[in-house]
XYZ file of C-alpha atoms in Angstrom:
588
model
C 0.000 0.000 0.000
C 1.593 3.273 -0.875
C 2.064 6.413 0.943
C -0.969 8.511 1.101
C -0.828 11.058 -1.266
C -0.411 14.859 0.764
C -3.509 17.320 -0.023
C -2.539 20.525 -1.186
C -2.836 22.910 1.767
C -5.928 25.748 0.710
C -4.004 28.845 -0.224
C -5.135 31.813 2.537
C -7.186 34.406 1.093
C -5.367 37.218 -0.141
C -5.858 39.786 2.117
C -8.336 42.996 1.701
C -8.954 46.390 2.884
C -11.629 48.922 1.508
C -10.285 52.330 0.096
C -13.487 54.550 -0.701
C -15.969 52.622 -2.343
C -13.008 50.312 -3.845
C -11.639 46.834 -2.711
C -8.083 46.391 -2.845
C -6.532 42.689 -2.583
C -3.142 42.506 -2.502
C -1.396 38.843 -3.606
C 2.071 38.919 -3.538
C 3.846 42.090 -4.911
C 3.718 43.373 -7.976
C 4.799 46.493 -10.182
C 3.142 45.508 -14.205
C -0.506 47.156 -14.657
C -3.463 46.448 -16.453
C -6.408 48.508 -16.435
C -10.446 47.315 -17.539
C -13.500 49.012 -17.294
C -14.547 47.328 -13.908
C -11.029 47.303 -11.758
C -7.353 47.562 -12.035
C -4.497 45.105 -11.819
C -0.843 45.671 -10.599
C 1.439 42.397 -11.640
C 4.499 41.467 -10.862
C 6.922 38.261 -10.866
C 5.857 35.210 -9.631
C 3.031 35.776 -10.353
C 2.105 38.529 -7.483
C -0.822 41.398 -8.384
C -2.697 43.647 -6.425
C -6.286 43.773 -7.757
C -8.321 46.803 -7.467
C -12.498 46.490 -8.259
C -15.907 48.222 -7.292
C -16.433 47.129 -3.920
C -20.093 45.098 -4.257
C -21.203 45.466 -1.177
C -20.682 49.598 -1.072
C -23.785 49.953 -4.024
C -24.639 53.236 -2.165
C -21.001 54.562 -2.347
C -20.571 55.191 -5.780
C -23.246 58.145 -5.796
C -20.793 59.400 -2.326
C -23.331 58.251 0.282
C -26.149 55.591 0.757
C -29.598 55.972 0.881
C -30.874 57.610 4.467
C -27.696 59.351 4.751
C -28.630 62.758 6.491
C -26.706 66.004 7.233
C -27.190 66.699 11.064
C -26.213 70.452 12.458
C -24.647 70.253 16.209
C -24.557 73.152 18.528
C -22.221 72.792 21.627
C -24.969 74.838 23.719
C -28.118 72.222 23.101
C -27.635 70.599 25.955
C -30.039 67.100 24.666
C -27.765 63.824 25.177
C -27.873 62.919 21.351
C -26.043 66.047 20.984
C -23.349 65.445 23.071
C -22.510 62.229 21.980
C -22.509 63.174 18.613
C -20.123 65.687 19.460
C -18.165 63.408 20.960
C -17.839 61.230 18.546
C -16.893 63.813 16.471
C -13.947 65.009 18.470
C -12.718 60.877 18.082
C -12.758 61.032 14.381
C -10.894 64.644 14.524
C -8.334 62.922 16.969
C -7.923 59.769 14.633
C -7.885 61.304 11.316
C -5.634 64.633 12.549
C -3.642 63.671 14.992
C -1.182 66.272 14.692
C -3.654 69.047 15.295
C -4.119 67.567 18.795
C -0.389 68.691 19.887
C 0.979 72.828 19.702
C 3.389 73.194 17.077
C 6.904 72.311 17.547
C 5.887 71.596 21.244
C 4.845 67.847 21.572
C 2.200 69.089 24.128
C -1.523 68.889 24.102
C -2.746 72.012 22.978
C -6.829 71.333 22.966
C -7.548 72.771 20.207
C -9.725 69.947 18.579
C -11.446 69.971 21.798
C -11.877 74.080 21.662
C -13.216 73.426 17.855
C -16.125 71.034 18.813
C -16.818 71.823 22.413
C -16.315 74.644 23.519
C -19.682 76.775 21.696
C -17.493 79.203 19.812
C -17.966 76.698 17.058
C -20.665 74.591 15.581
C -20.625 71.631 13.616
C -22.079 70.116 10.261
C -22.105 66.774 9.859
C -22.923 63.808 7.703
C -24.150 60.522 9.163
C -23.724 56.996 7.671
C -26.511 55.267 5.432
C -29.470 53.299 7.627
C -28.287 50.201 5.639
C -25.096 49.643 7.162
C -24.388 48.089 9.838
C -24.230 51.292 12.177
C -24.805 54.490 11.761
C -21.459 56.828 11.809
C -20.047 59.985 11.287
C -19.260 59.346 7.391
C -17.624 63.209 7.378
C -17.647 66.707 9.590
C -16.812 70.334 9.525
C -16.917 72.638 12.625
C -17.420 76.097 11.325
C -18.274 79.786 12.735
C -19.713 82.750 11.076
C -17.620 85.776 12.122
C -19.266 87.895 15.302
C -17.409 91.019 14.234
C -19.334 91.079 10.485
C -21.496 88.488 9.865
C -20.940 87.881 5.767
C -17.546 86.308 6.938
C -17.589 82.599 8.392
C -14.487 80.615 8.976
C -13.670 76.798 8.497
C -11.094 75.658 11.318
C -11.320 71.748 10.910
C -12.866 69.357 8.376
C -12.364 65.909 7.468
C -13.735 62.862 5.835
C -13.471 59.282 7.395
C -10.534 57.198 5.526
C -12.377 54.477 4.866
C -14.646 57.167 2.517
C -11.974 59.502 0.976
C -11.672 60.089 -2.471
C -15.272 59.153 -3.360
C -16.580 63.036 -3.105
C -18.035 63.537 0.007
C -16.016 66.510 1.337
C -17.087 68.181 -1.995
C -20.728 67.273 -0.906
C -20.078 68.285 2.888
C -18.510 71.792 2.037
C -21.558 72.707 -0.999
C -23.973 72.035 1.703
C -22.312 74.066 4.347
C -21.381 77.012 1.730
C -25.366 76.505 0.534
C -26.339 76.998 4.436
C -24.225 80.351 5.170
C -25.282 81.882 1.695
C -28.912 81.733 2.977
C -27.946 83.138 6.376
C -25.870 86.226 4.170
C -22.263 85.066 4.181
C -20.722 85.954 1.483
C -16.529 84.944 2.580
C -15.313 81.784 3.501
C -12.071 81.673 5.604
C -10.610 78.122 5.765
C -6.995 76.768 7.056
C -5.484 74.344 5.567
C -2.434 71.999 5.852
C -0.243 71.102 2.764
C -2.409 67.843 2.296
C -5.699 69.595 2.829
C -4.918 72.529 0.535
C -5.262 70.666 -3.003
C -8.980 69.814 -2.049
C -9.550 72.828 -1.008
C -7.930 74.803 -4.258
C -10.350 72.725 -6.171
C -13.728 73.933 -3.927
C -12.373 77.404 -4.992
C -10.217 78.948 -2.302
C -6.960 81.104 -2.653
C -4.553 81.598 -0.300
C -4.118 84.559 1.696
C -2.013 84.065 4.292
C 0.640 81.577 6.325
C 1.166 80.833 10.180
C 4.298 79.586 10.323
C 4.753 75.823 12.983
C 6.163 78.475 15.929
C 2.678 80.380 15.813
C 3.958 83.563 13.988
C 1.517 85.097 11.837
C 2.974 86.440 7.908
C 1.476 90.028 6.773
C -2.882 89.135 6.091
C -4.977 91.350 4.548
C -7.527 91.200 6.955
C -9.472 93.425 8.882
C -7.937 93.948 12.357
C -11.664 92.767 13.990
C -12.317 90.309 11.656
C -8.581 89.006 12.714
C -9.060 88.757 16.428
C -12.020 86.449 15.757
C -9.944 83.894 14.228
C -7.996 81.205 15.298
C -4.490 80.943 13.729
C -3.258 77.343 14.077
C 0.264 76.665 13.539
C 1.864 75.212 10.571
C -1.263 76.032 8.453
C -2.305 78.608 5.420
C -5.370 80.934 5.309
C -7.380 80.576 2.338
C -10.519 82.442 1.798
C -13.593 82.157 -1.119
C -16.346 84.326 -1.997
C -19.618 82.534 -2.416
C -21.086 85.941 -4.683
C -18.410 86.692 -7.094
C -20.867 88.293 -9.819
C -23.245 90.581 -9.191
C -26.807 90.027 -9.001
C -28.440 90.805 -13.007
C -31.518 92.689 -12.442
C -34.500 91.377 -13.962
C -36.025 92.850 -17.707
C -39.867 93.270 -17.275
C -42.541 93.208 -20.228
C -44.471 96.174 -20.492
C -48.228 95.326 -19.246
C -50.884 95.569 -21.934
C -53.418 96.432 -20.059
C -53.977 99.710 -17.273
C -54.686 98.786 -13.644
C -57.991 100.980 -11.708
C -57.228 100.049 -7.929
C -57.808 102.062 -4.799
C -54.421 101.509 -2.546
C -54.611 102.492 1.104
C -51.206 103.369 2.243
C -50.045 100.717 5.136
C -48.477 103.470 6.985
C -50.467 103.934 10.199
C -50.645 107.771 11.724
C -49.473 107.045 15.085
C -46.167 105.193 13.269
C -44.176 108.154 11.709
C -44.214 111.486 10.724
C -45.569 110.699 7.334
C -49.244 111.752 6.887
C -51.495 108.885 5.879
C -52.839 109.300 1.923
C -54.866 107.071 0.100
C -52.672 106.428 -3.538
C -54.785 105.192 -6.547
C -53.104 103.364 -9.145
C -54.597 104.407 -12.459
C -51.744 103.150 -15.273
C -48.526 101.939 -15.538
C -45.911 100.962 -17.757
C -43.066 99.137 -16.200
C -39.294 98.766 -18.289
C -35.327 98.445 -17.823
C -34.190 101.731 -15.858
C -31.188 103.299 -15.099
C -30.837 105.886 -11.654
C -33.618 107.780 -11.352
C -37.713 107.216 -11.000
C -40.055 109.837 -11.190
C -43.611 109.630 -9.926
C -46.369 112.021 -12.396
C -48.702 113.308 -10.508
C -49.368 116.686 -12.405
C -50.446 114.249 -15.717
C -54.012 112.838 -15.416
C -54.873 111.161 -18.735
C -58.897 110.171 -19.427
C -58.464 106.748 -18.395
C -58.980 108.418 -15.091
C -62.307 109.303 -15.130
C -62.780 105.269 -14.205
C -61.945 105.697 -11.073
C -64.106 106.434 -8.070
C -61.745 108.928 -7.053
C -61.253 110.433 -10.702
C -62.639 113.733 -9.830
C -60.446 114.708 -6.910
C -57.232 117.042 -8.196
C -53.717 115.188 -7.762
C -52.160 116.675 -4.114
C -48.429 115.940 -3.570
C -47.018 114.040 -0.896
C -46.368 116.165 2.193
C -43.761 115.084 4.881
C -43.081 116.454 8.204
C -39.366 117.286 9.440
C -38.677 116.763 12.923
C -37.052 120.014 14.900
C -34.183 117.872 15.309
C -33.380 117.101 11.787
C -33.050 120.656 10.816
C -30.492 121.166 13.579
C -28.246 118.186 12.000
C -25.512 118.767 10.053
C -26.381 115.333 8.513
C -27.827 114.726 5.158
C -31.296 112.868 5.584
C -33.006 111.156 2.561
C -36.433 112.861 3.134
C -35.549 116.317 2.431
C -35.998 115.698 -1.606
C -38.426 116.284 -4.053
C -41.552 113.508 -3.583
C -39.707 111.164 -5.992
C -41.160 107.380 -6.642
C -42.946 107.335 -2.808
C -43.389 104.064 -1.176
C -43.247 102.599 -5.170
C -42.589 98.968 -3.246
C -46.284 99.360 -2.510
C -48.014 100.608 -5.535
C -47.233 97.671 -8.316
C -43.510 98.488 -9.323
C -41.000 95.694 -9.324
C -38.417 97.103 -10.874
C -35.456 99.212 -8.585
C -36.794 102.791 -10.563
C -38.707 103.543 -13.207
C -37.867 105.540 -16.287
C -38.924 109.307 -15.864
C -40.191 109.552 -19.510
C -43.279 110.307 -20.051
C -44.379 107.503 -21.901
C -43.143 105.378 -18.820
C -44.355 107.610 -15.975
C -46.641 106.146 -12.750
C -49.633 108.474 -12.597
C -51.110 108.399 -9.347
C -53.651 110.059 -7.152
C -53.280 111.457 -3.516
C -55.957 111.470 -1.005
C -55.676 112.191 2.975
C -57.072 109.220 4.773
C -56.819 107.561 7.815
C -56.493 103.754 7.253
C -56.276 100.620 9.137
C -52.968 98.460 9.558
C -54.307 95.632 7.741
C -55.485 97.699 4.457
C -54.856 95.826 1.236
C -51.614 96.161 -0.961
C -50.244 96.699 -4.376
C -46.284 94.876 -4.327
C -43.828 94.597 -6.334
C -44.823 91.893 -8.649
C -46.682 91.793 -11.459
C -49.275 89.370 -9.754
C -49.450 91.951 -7.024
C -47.976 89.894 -4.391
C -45.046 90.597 -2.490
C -41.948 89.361 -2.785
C -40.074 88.246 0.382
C -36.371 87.284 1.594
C -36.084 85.200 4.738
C -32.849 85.977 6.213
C -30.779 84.180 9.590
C -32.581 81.164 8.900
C -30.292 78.365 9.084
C -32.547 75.551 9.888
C -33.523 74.191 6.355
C -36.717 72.294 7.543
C -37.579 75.986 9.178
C -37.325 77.598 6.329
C -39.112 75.380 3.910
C -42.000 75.625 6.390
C -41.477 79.232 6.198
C -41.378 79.306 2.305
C -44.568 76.892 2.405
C -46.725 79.979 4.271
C -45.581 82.577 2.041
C -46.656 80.473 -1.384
C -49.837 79.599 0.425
C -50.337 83.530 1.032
C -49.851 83.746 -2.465
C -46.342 85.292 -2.059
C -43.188 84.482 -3.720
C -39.488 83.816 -1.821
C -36.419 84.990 -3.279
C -32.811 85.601 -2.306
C -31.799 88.456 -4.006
C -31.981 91.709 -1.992
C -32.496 93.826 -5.418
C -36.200 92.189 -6.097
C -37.358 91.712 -2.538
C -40.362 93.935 -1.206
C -39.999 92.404 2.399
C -36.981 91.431 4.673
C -38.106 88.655 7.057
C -35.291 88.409 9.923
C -34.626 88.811 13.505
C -31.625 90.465 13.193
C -30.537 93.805 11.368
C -27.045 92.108 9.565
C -24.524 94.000 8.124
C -24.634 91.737 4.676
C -24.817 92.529 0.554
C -28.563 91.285 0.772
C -29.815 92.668 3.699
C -28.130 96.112 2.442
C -29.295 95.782 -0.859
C -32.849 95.419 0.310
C -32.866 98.414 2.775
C -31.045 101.205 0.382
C -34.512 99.725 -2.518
C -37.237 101.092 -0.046
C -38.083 96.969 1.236
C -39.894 96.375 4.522
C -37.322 95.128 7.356
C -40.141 93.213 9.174
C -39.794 90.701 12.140
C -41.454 86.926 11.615
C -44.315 87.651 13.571
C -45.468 89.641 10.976
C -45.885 86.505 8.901
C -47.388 84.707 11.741
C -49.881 86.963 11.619
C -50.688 86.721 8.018
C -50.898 83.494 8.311
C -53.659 83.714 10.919
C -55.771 86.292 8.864
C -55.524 84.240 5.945
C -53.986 87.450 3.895
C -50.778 89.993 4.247
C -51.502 92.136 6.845
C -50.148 95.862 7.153
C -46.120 95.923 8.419
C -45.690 99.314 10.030
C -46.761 97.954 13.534
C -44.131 94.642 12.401
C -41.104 96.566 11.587
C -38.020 95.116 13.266
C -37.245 96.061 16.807
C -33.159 94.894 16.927
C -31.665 96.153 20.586
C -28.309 95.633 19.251
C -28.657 98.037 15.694
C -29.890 100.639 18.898
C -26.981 100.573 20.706
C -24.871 100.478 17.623
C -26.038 103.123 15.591
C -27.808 105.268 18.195
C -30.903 105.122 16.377
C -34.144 103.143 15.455
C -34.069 100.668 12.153
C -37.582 101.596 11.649
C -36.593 105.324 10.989
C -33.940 103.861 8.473
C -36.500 101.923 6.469
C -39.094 105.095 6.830
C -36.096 107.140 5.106
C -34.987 104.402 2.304
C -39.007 103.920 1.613
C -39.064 107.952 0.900
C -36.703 107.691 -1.886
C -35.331 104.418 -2.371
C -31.767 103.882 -4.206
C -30.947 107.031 -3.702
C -29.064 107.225 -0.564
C -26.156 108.670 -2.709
C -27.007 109.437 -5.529
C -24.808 111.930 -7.324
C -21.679 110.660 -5.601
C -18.673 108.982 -7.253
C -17.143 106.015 -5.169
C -13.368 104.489 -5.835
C -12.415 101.234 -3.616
C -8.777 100.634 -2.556
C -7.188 97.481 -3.726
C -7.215 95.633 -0.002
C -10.631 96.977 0.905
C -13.044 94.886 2.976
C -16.010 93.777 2.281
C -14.355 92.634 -1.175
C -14.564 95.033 -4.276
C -18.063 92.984 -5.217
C -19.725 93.228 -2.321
C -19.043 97.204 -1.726
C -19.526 97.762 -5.497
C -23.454 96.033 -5.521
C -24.442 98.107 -2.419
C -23.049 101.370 -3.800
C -25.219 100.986 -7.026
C -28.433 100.293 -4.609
C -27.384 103.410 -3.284
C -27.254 104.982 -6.226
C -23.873 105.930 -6.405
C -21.275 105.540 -9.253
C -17.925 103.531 -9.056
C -15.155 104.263 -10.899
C -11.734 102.189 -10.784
C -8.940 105.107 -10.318
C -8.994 108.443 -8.996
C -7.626 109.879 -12.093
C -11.050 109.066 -13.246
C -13.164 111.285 -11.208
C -15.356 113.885 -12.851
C -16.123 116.488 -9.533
C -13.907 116.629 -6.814
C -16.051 117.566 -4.658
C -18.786 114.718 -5.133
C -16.506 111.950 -5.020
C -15.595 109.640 -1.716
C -12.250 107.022 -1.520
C -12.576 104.204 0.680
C -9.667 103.249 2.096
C -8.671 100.369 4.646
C -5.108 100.566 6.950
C -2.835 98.761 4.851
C -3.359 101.687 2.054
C -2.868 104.457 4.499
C -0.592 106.276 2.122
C -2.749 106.566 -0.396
C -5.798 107.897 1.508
C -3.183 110.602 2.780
C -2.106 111.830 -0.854
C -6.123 111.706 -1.787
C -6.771 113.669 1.287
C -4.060 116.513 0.438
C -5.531 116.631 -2.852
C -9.274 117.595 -1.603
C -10.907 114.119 -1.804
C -13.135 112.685 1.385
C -11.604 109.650 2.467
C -13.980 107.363 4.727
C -12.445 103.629 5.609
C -15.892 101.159 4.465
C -17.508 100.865 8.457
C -18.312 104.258 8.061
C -19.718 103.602 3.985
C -21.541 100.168 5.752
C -23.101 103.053 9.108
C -24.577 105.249 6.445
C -26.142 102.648 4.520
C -27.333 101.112 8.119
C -28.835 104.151 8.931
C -29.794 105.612 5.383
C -27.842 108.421 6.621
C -25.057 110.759 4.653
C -22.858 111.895 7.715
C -20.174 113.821 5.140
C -19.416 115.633 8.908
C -18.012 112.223 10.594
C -14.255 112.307 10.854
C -12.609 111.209 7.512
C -10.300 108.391 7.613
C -6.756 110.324 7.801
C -8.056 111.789 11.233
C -9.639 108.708 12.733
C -6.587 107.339 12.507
């Protein structure tokens, strides 16, 4: 009987490890490749390869994330359990994926950073949970963020990372577009980010720049960044500033049809008497003609056509608009909007969508005044051509908040936008120092407080806003004034706040060149790029920031008024010229 022949041992499996949604096997070594459409393979001699394929049991992972993934927003000051261990968990996967951030630079000590990041309420945190079909949920990816206190269109990225075992596969593309969709609603417009030299590619390719270096001992390189803005960072060493503007074009403003047909409708004005100084008229809307308009708007009331004699108020002769001026106002050395000629009045309430109207005849708004006392709930002509306003919710960063929000105004028969050039009504709880909430303010909208929608909502129909108009303790003890006398004077004669005045920007000038030049054109102003351009001398304003301090000086000598932009973004603010505040070369 012969010796029993020895079975083959059963090779061991090759082994495997998951890289995105890819399996790689790795059987022997290897350095030939060959590439198909499902995988590819690295051979080598004797037979050795290292096989790369679509992982099958990662289906989900090749659209990023599986089904019943959710983004999840954490707040260090909700003080709920699920919170907190969500947070927690997220300060694991910072420790495990960064490391290095844990320690100071150059030190080898703990420096609790990651835990000031995540903990610590200076900071909140976006983050994106696993799919319901795995096996349990986990923080797939996270990014702790803040948006700046000292101006709140600036937010700043200190941390962000994506799980190893899902790099590559584009979910910290996803993760960032739904954080930079969040702050855009809310009114940032700059993103400040730090990044090491592996995180800086990805970041190049979401559309930073860099701006700035802090070297691994902590000390900071020149930044071109305002001085309060800069305290509010953090500066961690060994890492590079980067920065990206979410609105680098300007808004376009939209081209309206002419309407082919004349509107007859009595409009009670929703000013109430006990509100302002403003006496209370009755306006009817007889015709219209609505086009593309440059600066200025012009409101006929000395041309009554025939068509009038429709109306119930057709016989009455055309009065002009007649404001009180406090005591006080005379005395100021300040230049108020409401000592004009009664140009375009309260035009977001009488039908007119566009910013002004062309002061041609052919194109002019003929309208009839009445004295009346009216109720705060009268009906309204808006800014649409379906006669409807038009509303921006602002500092709104739940999502399922604001799509409830959205959901009242379209059942109102309203419409939601995000562009502070066509918006009738601001809906916030906050007066915010952003392009969009400027925008809005200098074009005459309504800065109006939610519970002005609440109300609507309960009456079934858009009530009257002058008892709704935003109450914000902090714009009071800013400005040392009230925002609803700053929306009564941009309402008088919106976009033209300053109107006749040329503006030129220094190169390092904050807010960015965009953002300065769309709120000067709501204003009505004109921009030019050099100061060799300028047509009056005496009509024309440099802003300036401290790195340019040289230059302001030379304009200054030569007769021009220098202003740094906080006092351009006050004026605005308050829809106040103050050409008596200190110019720039003396405030410093």
């Amino acid at each position: 009987m012969g010796r029993p022949r020895k079975t083959k041992a059963e090779p061991e499996p090759a082994p495997a490890f998951p890289i995105g949604n890819c399996k790689v096997e790795i059987r022997g070594s290897g350095l030939r490749c060959e590439t198909t459409e499902q995988g590819l393979t690295i051979s080598g001699p004797r037979g050795a390869k290292v096989v790369v394929s679509v992982s099958g049991d990662q289906k989900g992972a090749s659209n990023g994330v599986g089904e019943g993934s959710q983004f999840i927003l954490l707040n260090p000051s909700d003080a709920d359990s699920q919170t907190k261990s969500l947070l927690e968990e997220v300060l694991m996967l910072y420790k495990k994926e960064l490391p290095t951030m844990d320690y100071a630079a150059d030190t080898g000590r703990k420096s609790g950073f990651l835990e000031t990041c995540t903990t610590n309420g200076k900071y909140k945190t976006l983050i994106l949970m696993s799919s319901s079909a795995a096996q349990h949920e986990e923080v797939i990816a996270t990014v702790s963020y803040q948006i700046v206190p000292a101006d709140t269109q600036y937010a700043e990225i200190p941390l962000a990372v994506v799980r190893s075992s899902y790099q590559r596969v584009g979910i910290g593309k996803l993760l960032y577009k739904e954080l930079s969709q969040r702050l855009q609603n809310v009114g940032v417009t700059s993103i400040f980010c730090w990044a090491d030299k592996v995180s800086e590619g990805f970041w190049l390719k979401q559309g930073f720049v860099s701006v700035g270096e802090v070297n691994t001992k902590g000390k900071i390189r020149k930044i071109p960044v305002r001085a309060d803005i800069k305290r509010a960072l953090c500066f961690p060493g060994g890492s590079t500033l980067m920065v990206a503007h979410l609105n680098k074009e300007l808004p376009v403003m939209q081209t309206w049809e002419k309407p082919q047909t004349s509107l007859h409708t009595v409009v009670p004005d929703s000013i109430s008497p006990g509100d302002t100084n403003v006496s209370c008229e009755n306006m009817v809307l007889q015709t219209y003609k609505r086009r593309v308009v440059r600066n200025t708007a012009k409101v006929a009331t000395n041309e009554v056509s025939n068509a009038y004699s429709e109306s119930s108020l057709s016989e009455q002769e055309p009065k002009k608009r007649m404001y009180k001026t406090s005591s006080s106002s005379l005395k100021s050395k300040r230049i108020r909007c409401s000592n004009h000629d009664d140009n375009c009045q309260d035009m977001n309430q009488i039908g007119v969508h566009d910013n002004n109207l062309c002061s041609s005849p052919e194109n002019s708004l003929h309208v009839i005044l009445k004295e009346h006392h009216i109720p705060s709930t009268g009906a309204h002509i808006y800014s649409n051509g379906s006669g409807s306003p038009t509303i921006m919710l602002m500092n709104i960063a739940d999502e399922q908040k604001k799509a409830r929000l959205t959901k009242v105004v379209e059942t109102l028969r309203g419409f939601v936008t995000c562009d502070g050039h066509s918006c009738t009504h601001v809906v916030t709880g906050k007066a915010r120092r952003t392009m969009n909430f400027c925008i809005a303010l200098c074009s005459g909208a309504w800065i109006i407080s939610p519970n002005w929608l609440k109300e609507s909502f309960r009456e079934g129909q858009f009530v009257g806003e002058a008892q709704y108009v935003l109450e914000d303790e902090e714009y009071r003890m800013q400005y040392k004034s009230e925002l609803r006398d700053a929306v009564m004077r941009a309402k008088e004669r919106p976009n033209s706040l300053f109107a006749g005045y040329t503006f030129c920007l220094s190169k390092y000038i904050q807010p960015s060149f965009d953002v300065l030049s769309a709120i000067i054109k709501s204003t009505g102003g004109k921009i030019i790029k050099k100061l060799s351009e300028l047509d009056e001398l005496s009509r024309t304003i440099f802003l300036v920031c401290e790195e340019e301090a040289e230059l302001a000086l030379v304009a200054a000598k030569s007769g021009i008024k220098t202003f740094s932009s906080d006092w351009f973004m006050s004026c605005v603010m308050k829809q106040e010229l103050d050409l008596e505040a200190p110019q720039f070369i003396v405030s410093l």
